Tab-separated table of C-alpha atoms in Angstrom:
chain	number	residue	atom	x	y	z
A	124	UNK	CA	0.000	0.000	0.000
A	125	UNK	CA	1.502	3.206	-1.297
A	126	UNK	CA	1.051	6.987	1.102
A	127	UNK	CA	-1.439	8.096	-1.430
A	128	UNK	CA	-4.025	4.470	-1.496
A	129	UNK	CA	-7.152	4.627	-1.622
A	130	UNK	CA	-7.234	0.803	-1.886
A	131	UNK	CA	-7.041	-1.751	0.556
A	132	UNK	CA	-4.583	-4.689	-0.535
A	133	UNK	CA	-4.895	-8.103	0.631
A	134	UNK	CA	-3.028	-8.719	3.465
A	135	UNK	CA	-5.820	-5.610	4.807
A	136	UNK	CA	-8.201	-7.738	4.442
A	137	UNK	CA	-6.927	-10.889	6.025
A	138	UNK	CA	-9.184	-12.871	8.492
A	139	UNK	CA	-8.591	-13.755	11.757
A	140	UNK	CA	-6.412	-16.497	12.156
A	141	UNK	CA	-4.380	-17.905	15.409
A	142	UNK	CA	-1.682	-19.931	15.574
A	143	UNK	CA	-0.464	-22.404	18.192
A	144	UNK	CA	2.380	-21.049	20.452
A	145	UNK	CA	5.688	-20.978	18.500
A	146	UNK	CA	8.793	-20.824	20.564
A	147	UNK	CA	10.622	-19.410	17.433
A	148	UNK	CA	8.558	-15.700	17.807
A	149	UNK	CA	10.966	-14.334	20.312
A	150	UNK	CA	14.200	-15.441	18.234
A	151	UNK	CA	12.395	-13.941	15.083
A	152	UNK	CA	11.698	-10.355	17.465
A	153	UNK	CA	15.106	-9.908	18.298
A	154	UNK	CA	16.193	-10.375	14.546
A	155	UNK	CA	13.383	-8.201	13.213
A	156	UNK	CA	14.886	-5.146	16.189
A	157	UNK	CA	18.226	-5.535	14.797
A	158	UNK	CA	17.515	-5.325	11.774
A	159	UNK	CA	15.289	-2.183	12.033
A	160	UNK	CA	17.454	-0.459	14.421
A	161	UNK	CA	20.131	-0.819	11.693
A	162	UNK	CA	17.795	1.005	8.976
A	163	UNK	CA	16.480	3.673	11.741
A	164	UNK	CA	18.650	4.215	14.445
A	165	UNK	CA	19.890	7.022	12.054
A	166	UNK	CA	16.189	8.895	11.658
A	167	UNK	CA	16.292	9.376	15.315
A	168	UNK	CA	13.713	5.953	15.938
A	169	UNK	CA	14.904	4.151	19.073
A	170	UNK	CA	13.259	1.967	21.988
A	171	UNK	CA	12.463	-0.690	19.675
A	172	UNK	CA	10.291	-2.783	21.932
A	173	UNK	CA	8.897	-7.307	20.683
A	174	UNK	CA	4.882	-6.620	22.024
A	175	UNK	CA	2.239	-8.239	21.512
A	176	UNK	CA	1.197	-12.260	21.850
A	177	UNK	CA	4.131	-13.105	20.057
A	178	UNK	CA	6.263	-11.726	22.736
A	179	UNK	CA	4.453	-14.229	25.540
A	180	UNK	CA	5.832	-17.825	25.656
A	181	UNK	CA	3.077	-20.080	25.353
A	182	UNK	CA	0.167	-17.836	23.936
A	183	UNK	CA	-1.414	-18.970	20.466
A	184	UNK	CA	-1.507	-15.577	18.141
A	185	UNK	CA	-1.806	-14.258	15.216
A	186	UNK	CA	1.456	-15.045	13.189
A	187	UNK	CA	2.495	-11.221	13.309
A	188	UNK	CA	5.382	-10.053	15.101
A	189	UNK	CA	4.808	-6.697	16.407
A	190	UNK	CA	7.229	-4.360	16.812
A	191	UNK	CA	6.887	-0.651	18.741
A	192	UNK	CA	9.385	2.105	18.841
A	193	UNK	CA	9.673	6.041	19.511
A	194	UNK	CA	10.907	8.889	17.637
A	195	UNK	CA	11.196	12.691	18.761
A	196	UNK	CA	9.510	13.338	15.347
A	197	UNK	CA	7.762	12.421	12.468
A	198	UNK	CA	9.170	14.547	10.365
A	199	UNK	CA	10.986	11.834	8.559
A	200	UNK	CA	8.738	9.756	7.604
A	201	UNK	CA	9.643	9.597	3.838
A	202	UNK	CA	12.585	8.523	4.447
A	203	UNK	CA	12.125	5.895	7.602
A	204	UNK	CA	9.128	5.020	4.787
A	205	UNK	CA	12.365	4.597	1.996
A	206	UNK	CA	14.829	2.413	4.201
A	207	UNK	CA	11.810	-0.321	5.178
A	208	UNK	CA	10.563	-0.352	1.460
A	209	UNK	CA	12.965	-2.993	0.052
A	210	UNK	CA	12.408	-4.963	3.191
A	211	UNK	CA	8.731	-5.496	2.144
A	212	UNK	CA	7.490	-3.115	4.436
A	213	UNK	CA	4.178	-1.171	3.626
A	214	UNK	CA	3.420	2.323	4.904
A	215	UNK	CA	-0.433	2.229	6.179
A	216	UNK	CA	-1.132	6.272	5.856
A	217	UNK	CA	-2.941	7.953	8.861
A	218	UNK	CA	-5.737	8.472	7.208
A	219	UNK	CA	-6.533	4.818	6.470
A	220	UNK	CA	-4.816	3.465	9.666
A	221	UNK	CA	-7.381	5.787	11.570
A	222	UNK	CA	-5.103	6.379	15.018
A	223	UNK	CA	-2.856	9.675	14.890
A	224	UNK	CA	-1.144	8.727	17.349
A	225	UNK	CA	1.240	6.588	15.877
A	226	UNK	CA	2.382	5.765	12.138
A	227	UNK	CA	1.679	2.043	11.161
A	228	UNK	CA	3.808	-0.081	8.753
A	229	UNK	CA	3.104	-3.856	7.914
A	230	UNK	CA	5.847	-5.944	6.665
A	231	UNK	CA	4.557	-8.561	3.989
A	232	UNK	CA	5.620	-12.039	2.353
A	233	UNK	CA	3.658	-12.723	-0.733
A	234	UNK	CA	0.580	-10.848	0.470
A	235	UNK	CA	0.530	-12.152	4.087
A	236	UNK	CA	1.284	-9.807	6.859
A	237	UNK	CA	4.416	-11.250	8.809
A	238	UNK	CA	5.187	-8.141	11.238
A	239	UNK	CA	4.092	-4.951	11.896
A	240	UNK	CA	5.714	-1.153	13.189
A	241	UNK	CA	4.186	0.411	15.359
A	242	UNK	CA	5.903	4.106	15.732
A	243	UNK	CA	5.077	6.311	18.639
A	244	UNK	CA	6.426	9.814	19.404
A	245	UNK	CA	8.522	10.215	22.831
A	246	UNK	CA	6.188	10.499	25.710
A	247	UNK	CA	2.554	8.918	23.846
A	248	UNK	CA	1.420	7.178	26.635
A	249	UNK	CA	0.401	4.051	24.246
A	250	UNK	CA	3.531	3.102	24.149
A	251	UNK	CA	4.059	2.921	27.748
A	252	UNK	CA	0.585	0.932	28.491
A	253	UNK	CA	1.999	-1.691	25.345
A	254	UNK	CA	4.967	-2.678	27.754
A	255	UNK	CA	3.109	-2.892	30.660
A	256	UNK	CA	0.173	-5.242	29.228
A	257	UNK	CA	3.216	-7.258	27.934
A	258	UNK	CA	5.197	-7.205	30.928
A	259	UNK	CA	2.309	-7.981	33.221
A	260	UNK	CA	1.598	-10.939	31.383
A	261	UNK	CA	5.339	-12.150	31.538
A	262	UNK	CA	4.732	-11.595	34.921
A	263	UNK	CA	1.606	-13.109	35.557
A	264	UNK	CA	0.782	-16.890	33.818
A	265	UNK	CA	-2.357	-16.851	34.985
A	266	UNK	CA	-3.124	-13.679	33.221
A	267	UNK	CA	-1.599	-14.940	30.177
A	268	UNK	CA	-3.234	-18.386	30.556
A	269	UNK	CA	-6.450	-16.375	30.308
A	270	UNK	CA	-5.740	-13.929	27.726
A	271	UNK	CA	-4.795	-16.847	25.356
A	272	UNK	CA	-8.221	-18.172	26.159
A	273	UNK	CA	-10.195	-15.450	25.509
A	274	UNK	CA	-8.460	-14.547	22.237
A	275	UNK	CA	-9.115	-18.371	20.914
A	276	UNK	CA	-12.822	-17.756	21.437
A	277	UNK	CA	-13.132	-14.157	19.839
A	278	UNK	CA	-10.440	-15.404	16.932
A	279	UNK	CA	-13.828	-17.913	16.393
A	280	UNK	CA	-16.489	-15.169	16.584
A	281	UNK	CA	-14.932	-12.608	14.748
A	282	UNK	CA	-12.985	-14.330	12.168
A	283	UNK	CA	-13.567	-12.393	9.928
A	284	UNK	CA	-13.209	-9.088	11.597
A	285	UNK	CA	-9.744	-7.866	12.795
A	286	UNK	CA	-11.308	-4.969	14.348
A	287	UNK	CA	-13.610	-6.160	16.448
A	288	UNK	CA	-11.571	-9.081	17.442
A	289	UNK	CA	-9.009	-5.849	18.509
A	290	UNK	CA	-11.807	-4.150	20.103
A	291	UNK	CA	-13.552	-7.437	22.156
A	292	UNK	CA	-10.111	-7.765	24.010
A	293	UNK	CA	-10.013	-4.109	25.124
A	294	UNK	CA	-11.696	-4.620	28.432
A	295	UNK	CA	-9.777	-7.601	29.485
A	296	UNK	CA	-6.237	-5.012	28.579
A	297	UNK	CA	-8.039	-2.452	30.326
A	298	UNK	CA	-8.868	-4.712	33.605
A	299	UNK	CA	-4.881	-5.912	33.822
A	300	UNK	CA	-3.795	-2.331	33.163
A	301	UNK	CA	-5.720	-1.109	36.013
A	302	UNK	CA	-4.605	-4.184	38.661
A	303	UNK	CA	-0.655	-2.680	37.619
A	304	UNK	CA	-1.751	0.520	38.336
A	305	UNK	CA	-1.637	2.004	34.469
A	306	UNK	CA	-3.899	4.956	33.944
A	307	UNK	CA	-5.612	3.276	29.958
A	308	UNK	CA	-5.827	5.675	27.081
A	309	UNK	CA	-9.090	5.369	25.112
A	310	UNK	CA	-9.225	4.305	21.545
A	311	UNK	CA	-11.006	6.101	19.027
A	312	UNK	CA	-11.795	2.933	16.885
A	313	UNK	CA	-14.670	1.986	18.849
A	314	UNK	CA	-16.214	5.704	17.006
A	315	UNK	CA	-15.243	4.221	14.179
A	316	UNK	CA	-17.125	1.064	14.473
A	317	UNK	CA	-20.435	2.648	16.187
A	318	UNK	CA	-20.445	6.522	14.861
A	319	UNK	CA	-23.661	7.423	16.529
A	320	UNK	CA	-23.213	4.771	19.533
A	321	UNK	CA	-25.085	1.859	20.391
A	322	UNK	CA	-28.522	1.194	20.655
A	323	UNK	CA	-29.657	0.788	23.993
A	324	UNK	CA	-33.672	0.657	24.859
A	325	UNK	CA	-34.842	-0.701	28.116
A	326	UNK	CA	-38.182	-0.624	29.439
A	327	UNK	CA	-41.585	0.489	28.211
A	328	UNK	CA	-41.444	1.864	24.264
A	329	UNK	CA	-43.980	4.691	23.812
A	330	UNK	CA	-46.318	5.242	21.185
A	331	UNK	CA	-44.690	8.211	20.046
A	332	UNK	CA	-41.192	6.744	20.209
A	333	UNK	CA	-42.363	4.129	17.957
A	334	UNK	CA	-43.764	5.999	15.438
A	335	UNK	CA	-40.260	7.960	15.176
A	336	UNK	CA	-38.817	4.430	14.628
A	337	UNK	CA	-41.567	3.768	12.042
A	338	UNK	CA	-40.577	7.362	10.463
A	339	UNK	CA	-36.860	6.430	10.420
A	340	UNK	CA	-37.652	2.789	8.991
A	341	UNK	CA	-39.397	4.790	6.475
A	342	UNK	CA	-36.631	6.918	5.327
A	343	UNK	CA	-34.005	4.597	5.357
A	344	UNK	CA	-33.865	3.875	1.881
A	345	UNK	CA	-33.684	7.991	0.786
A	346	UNK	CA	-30.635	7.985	3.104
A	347	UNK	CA	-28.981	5.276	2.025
A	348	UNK	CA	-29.421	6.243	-1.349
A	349	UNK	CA	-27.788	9.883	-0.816
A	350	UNK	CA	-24.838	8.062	1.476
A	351	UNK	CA	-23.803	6.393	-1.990
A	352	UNK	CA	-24.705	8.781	-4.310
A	353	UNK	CA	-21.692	9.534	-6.800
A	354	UNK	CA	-19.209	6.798	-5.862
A	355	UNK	CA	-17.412	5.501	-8.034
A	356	UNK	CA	-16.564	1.374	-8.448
A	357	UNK	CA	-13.062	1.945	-6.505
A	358	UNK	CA	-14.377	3.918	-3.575
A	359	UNK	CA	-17.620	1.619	-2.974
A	360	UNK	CA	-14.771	-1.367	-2.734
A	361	UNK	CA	-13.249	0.911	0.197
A	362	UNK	CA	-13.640	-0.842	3.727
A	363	UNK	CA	-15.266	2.020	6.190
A	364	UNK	CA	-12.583	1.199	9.124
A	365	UNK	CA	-9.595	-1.047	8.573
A	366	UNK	CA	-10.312	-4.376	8.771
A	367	UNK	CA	-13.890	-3.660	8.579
A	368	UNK	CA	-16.747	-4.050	5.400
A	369	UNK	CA	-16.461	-1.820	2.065
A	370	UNK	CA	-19.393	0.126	1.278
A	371	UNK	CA	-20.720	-2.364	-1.254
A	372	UNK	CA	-20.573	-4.822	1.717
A	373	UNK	CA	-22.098	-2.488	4.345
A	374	UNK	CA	-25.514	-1.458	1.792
A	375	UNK	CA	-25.887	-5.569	0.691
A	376	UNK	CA	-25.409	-6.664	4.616
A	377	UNK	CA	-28.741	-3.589	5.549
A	378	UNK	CA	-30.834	-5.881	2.980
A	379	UNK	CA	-29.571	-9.331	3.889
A	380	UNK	CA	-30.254	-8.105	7.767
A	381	UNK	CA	-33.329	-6.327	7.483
A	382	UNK	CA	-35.027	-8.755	5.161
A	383	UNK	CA	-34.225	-11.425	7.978
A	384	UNK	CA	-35.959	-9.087	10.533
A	385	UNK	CA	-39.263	-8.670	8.641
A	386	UNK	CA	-39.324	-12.131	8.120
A	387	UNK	CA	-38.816	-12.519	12.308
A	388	UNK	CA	-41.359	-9.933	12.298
A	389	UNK	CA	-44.109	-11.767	11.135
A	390	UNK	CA	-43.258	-15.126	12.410
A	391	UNK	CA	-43.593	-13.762	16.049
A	392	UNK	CA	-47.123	-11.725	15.270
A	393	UNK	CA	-48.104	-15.419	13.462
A	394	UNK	CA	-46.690	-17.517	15.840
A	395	UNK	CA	-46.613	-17.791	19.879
A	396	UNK	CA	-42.933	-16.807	20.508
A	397	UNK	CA	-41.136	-18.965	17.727
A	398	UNK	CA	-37.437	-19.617	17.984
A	399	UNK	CA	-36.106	-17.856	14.711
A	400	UNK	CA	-33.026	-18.892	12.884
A	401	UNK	CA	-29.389	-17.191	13.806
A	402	UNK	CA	-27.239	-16.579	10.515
A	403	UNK	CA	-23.832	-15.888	10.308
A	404	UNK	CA	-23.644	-12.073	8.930
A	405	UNK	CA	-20.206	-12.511	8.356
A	406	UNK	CA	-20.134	-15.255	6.133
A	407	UNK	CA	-22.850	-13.759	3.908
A	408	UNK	CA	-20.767	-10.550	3.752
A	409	UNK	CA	-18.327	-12.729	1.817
A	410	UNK	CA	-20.786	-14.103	-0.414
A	411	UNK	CA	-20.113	-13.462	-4.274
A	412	UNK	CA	-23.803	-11.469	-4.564
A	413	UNK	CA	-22.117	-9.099	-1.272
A	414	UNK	CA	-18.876	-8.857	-2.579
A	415	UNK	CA	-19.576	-7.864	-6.285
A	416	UNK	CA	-23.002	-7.378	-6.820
A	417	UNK	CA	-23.963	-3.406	-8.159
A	418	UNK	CA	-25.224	-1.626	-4.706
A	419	UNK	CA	-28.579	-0.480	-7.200
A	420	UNK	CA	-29.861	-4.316	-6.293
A	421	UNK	CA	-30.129	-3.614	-2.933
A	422	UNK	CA	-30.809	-0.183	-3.061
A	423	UNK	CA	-34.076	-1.277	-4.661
A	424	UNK	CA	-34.729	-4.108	-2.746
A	425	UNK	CA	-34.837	-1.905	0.833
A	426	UNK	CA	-36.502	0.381	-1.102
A	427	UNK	CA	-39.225	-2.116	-1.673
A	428	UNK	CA	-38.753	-4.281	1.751
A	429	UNK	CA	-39.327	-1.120	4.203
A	430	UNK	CA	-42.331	-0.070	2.102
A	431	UNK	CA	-44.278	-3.330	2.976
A	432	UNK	CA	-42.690	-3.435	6.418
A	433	UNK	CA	-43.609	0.323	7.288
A	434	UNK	CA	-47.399	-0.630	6.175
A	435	UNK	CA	-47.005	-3.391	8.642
A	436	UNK	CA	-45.631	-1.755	11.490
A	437	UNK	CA	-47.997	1.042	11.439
A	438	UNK	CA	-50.829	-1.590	12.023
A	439	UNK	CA	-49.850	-3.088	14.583
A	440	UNK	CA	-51.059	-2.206	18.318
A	441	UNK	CA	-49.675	-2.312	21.484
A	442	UNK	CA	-50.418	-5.929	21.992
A	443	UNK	CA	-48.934	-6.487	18.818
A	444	UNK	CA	-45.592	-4.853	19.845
A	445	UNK	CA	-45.417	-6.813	22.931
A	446	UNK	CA	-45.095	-10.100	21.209
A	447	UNK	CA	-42.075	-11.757	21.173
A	448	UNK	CA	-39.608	-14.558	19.588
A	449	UNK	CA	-36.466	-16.759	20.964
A	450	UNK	CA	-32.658	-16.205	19.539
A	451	UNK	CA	-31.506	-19.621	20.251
A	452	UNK	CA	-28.098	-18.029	20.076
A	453	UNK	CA	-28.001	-15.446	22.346
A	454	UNK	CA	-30.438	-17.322	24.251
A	455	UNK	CA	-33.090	-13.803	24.961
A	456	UNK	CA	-36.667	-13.279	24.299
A	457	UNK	CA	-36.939	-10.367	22.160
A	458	UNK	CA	-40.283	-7.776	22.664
A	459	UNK	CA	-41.270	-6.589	18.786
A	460	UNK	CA	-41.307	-3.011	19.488
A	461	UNK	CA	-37.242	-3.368	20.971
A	462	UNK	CA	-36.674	-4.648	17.795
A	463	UNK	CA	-38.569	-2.017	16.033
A	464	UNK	CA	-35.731	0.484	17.947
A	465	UNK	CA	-32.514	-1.955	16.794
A	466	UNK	CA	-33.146	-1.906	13.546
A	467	UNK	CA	-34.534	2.016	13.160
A	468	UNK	CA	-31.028	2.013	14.857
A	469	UNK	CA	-28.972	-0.277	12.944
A	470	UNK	CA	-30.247	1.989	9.566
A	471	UNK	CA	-28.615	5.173	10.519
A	472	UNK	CA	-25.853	2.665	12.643
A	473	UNK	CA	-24.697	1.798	8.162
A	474	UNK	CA	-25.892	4.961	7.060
A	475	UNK	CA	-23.275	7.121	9.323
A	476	UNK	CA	-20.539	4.361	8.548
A	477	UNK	CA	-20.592	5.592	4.876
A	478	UNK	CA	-20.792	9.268	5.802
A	479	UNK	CA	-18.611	9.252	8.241
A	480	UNK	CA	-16.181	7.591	5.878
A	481	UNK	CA	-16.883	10.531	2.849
A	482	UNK	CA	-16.112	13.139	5.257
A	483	UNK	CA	-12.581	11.341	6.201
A	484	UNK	CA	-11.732	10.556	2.628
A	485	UNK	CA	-12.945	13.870	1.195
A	486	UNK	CA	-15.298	12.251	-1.382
């Protein structure tokens, strides 16, 4: 990936994927410092630091060895960028990489990450929580022990998300950080994942907050329509947060999801509490219809879906709302008119991840 991509190349893309513990990651961490410190020391880039899961003995991980160091600048990027180039390293520019706090390189072998750089500036506090997390797990095997755990199970639920695989181990980093005493900088890629927040509805749902729900549900499609309007093929193939969907994936997952939900819709006012059936959104987002498929196809079909389902929802009645079905996954009942909310929600949720991705990339 060159400064000035607007593309995402594979190795960006890449799922989830752990690997056993390999006693060979430390050896390969010490080669990997001296060979950067011999290609940076002279930029002013020191403190070259082996974090990460590769740096614990005994942890599976990802097969990425992570590297961190500091600089009293960034002024020299272009040329740090220059010495790593023939190494197979990639420059990932802020603007993609989406935390200005550091600058990002990943080092490649025929389109497979195998390391990453992580540069911070002298004093960025990131860099000091890194070595902590990492040190308190040397430290602590029971931590580590745990950590390992929890990372094979998200590696399973989110293997196709590096993101939110990141993100789903931030309160476990945040909960050791705290027992050593390490005041935890927030990340601003939880923003990028939920731009207007999360949807959260407890209690009774008004009539009136319903019918703003039925309102949104009716707009929807005029939105999403204007969110894409004037993209071109290359831009709609642009993921809206790294390691996330593109924008083609984002408008074909609102119709796969939403067409699911009417359908739950009128099993539960049909049926007495049915038990609908869980799919896997990720693995339809890698369908060939999702991945390639002109956005216009779903454009039209939510167009169509939410005008039946808005004719539906505003005849139903209170009873009506208060019926319910069964996620045999998550293992809830679900009341019709919460669902009404998460899915007025998850709309503008897709909507604002397009947006919000214009306004960053200028388009």
């Amino acid at each position: 990936m060159s400064d000035s991509s607007d593309r995402w190349s594979k190795w960006a893309m890449e799922e989830v994927w752990l690997a056993d513990a390999n006693p060979r990651w430390l050896a390969a961490g010490e080669s990997l410092i001296e060979s950067l410190e011999a290609r940076l020391l002279s930029f002013g880039v020191c403190d070259f630091e082996h974090i990460g899961s590769t740096a614990i003995p005994g942890l599976p991980a990802k097969p990425i060895i992570d590297i961190m160091a500091q600089a009293t600048t960034f002024d020299r990027l272009h040329e740090i960028s220059e010495a790593l180039s023939s190494e197979g390293w990639n420059n990932v520019p802020p603007e993609l990489d989406l935390r200005p706090y550091r600058r990002f390189w990943v080092k490649t072998d025929k389109e497979r990450r195998v390391a990453h750089l992580h540069l911070f500036l002298i004093g960025e506090p990131r860099y000091a929580e890194q070595l902590a997390f990492r040190d308190a797990l040397l430290d602590r095997r029971d931590w580590a022990m745990a950590y390992g755990q929890l990372k094979v199970e998200l590696a399973e639920r989110y293997r196709r998300d590096r993101e939110a695989y990141s993100e789903a181990k931030a309160d476990f980093i945040e909960k050791i950080l705290l027992e050593r005493k390490v005041k935890v900088t927030k990340s601003m890629n939880q923003d990028l994942r939920f731009p207007i927040g999360r949807f959260n509805a407890e209690g009774e749902v008004s009539a009136r907050q319903r019918l703003d729900w039925i309102d949104e549900m009716a707009n929807l499609p005029i939105k999403l329509a204007a969110a894409i309007e004037g993209l071109n093929g290359a831009q709609l193939d642009t993921p809206y947060r790294p390691d996330g969907w593109t924008v083609r994936q984002v408008v074909h997952h609102l119709a796969d999801s939403h067409l699911n939900s009417f359908t739950r819709f009128k099993l539960a006012l049909t049926e007495d509490q049915p038990a609908i059936k869980p799919y896997y959104e990720e693995r339809w987002a890698q369908l060939a219809d999702t991945v390639q498929a002109p956005v216009e196809t779903s454009i039209a079909l939510i167009a169509a879906l939410h005008e039946r389902w808005v004719i539906l929802l505003r005849s139903l009645t209170d009873e009506d709302f208060s019926r319910t079905f069964y996620h045999p996954e998550s293992k809830q009942v679900f009341r019709l008119d919460h669902v009404l909310g998460t899915y007025a929600w998850h709309g503008r949720h897709h909507v604002a991840h397009i947006t919000s991705l214009r306004r960053r990339m200028g388009w």
